[in-house]
Amino acid sequence: MEKYLTTEEVAKIARTSPSTVRYWRHLGKGPRGVKRGRRVLYAESAVSAWMTADDEQRQAVA
């Protein structure tokens, strides 16, 4: 079964603020979120894939 993370947990992993994670989601730049009631949750696998893709993109630019 997939583990889901809160916005605060994703922010901690990304070393940023929860508001930045919300902004990235709004722009379509961050990991894909899933609405569960009033909360937005992120699949752990989606967060890992997003972090990996972001790292690869940064390395390609450098």
PDB file of C-alpha atoms in Angstrom, residues 8-59:
ATOM      1  CA  GLU A   8       4.377  19.769   5.777  1.00  0.00           C
ATOM      2  CA  GLU A   9       6.240  16.452   5.356  1.00  0.00           C
ATOM      3  CA  VAL A  10       7.004  17.208   1.702  1.00  0.00           C
ATOM      4  CA  ALA A  11       8.260  20.666   2.701  1.00  0.00           C
ATOM      5  CA  LYS A  12      10.575  19.109   5.263  1.00  0.00           C
ATOM      6  CA  ILE A  13      11.968  16.680   2.655  1.00  0.00           C
ATOM      7  CA  ALA A  14      12.446  19.516   0.127  1.00  0.00           C
ATOM      8  CA  ARG A  15      13.866  21.809   2.826  1.00  0.00           C
ATOM      9  CA  THR A  16      11.394  24.565   2.117  1.00  0.00           C
ATOM     10  CA  SER A  17       8.196  25.966   3.594  1.00  0.00           C
ATOM     11  CA  PRO A  18       4.747  24.406   3.243  1.00  0.00           C
ATOM     12  CA  SER A  19       3.552  27.551   1.456  1.00  0.00           C
ATOM     13  CA  THR A  20       6.245  27.055  -1.193  1.00  0.00           C
ATOM     14  CA  VAL A  21       5.100  23.453  -1.746  1.00  0.00           C
ATOM     15  CA  ARG A  22       1.510  24.727  -2.151  1.00  0.00           C
ATOM     16  CA  TYR A  23       2.710  27.360  -4.629  1.00  0.00           C
ATOM     17  CA  TRP A  24       4.656  24.764  -6.641  1.00  0.00           C
ATOM     18  CA  ARG A  25       1.527  22.581  -6.767  1.00  0.00           C
ATOM     19  CA  HIS A  26      -0.496  25.586  -7.971  1.00  0.00           C
ATOM     20  CA  LEU A  27       2.038  26.167 -10.764  1.00  0.00           C
ATOM     21  CA  GLY A  28       2.214  22.475 -11.667  1.00  0.00           C
ATOM     22  CA  LYS A  29       5.920  22.496 -10.810  1.00  0.00           C
ATOM     23  CA  GLY A  30       5.888  20.352  -7.658  1.00  0.00           C
ATOM     24  CA  PRO A  31       4.815  16.788  -6.980  1.00  0.00           C
ATOM     25  CA  ARG A  32       1.263  15.874  -7.911  1.00  0.00           C
ATOM     26  CA  GLY A  33      -1.106  16.179  -4.958  1.00  0.00           C
ATOM     27  CA  VAL A  34      -4.291  14.239  -4.289  1.00  0.00           C
ATOM     28  CA  LYS A  35      -7.229  15.812  -2.452  1.00  0.00           C
ATOM     29  CA  ARG A  36      -8.495  13.684   0.441  1.00  0.00           C
ATOM     30  CA  GLY A  37     -11.346  15.608   2.009  1.00  0.00           C
ATOM     31  CA  ARG A  38      -9.951  19.009   2.892  1.00  0.00           C
ATOM     32  CA  ARG A  39      -6.315  17.879   2.831  1.00  0.00           C
ATOM     33  CA  VAL A  40      -3.873  17.532  -0.014  1.00  0.00           C
ATOM     34  CA  LEU A  41      -1.662  14.464   0.235  1.00  0.00           C
ATOM     35  CA  TYR A  42       1.285  13.399  -1.875  1.00  0.00           C
ATOM     36  CA  ALA A  43       2.152   9.811  -2.782  1.00  0.00           C
ATOM     37  CA  GLU A  44       5.637   9.037  -1.481  1.00  0.00           C
ATOM     38  CA  SER A  45       6.574   7.536  -4.866  1.00  0.00           C
ATOM     39  CA  ALA A  46       5.470  10.751  -6.648  1.00  0.00           C
ATOM     40  CA  VAL A  47       7.584  12.872  -4.301  1.00  0.00           C
ATOM     41  CA  SER A  48      10.620  10.630  -4.899  1.00  0.00           C
ATOM     42  CA  ALA A  49      10.126  10.764  -8.678  1.00  0.00           C
ATOM     43  CA  TRP A  50       9.733  14.548  -8.575  1.00  0.00           C
ATOM     44  CA  MET A  51      12.901  14.961  -6.483  1.00  0.00           C
ATOM     45  CA  THR A  52      14.867  12.692  -8.847  1.00  0.00           C
ATOM     46  CA  ALA A  53      13.635  14.527 -11.948  1.00  0.00           C
ATOM     47  CA  ASP A  54      14.448  17.887 -10.344  1.00  0.00           C
ATOM     48  CA  ASP A  55      17.983  16.705  -9.482  1.00  0.00           C
ATOM     49  CA  GLU A  56      18.533  15.438 -13.041  1.00  0.00           C
ATOM     50  CA  GLN A  57      17.283  18.706 -14.511  1.00  0.00           C
ATOM     51  CA  ARG A  58      19.621  20.730 -12.281  1.00  0.00           C
ATOM     52  CA  GLN A  59      22.592  18.573 -13.302  1.00  0.00           C
TER      53      GLN A  59
END
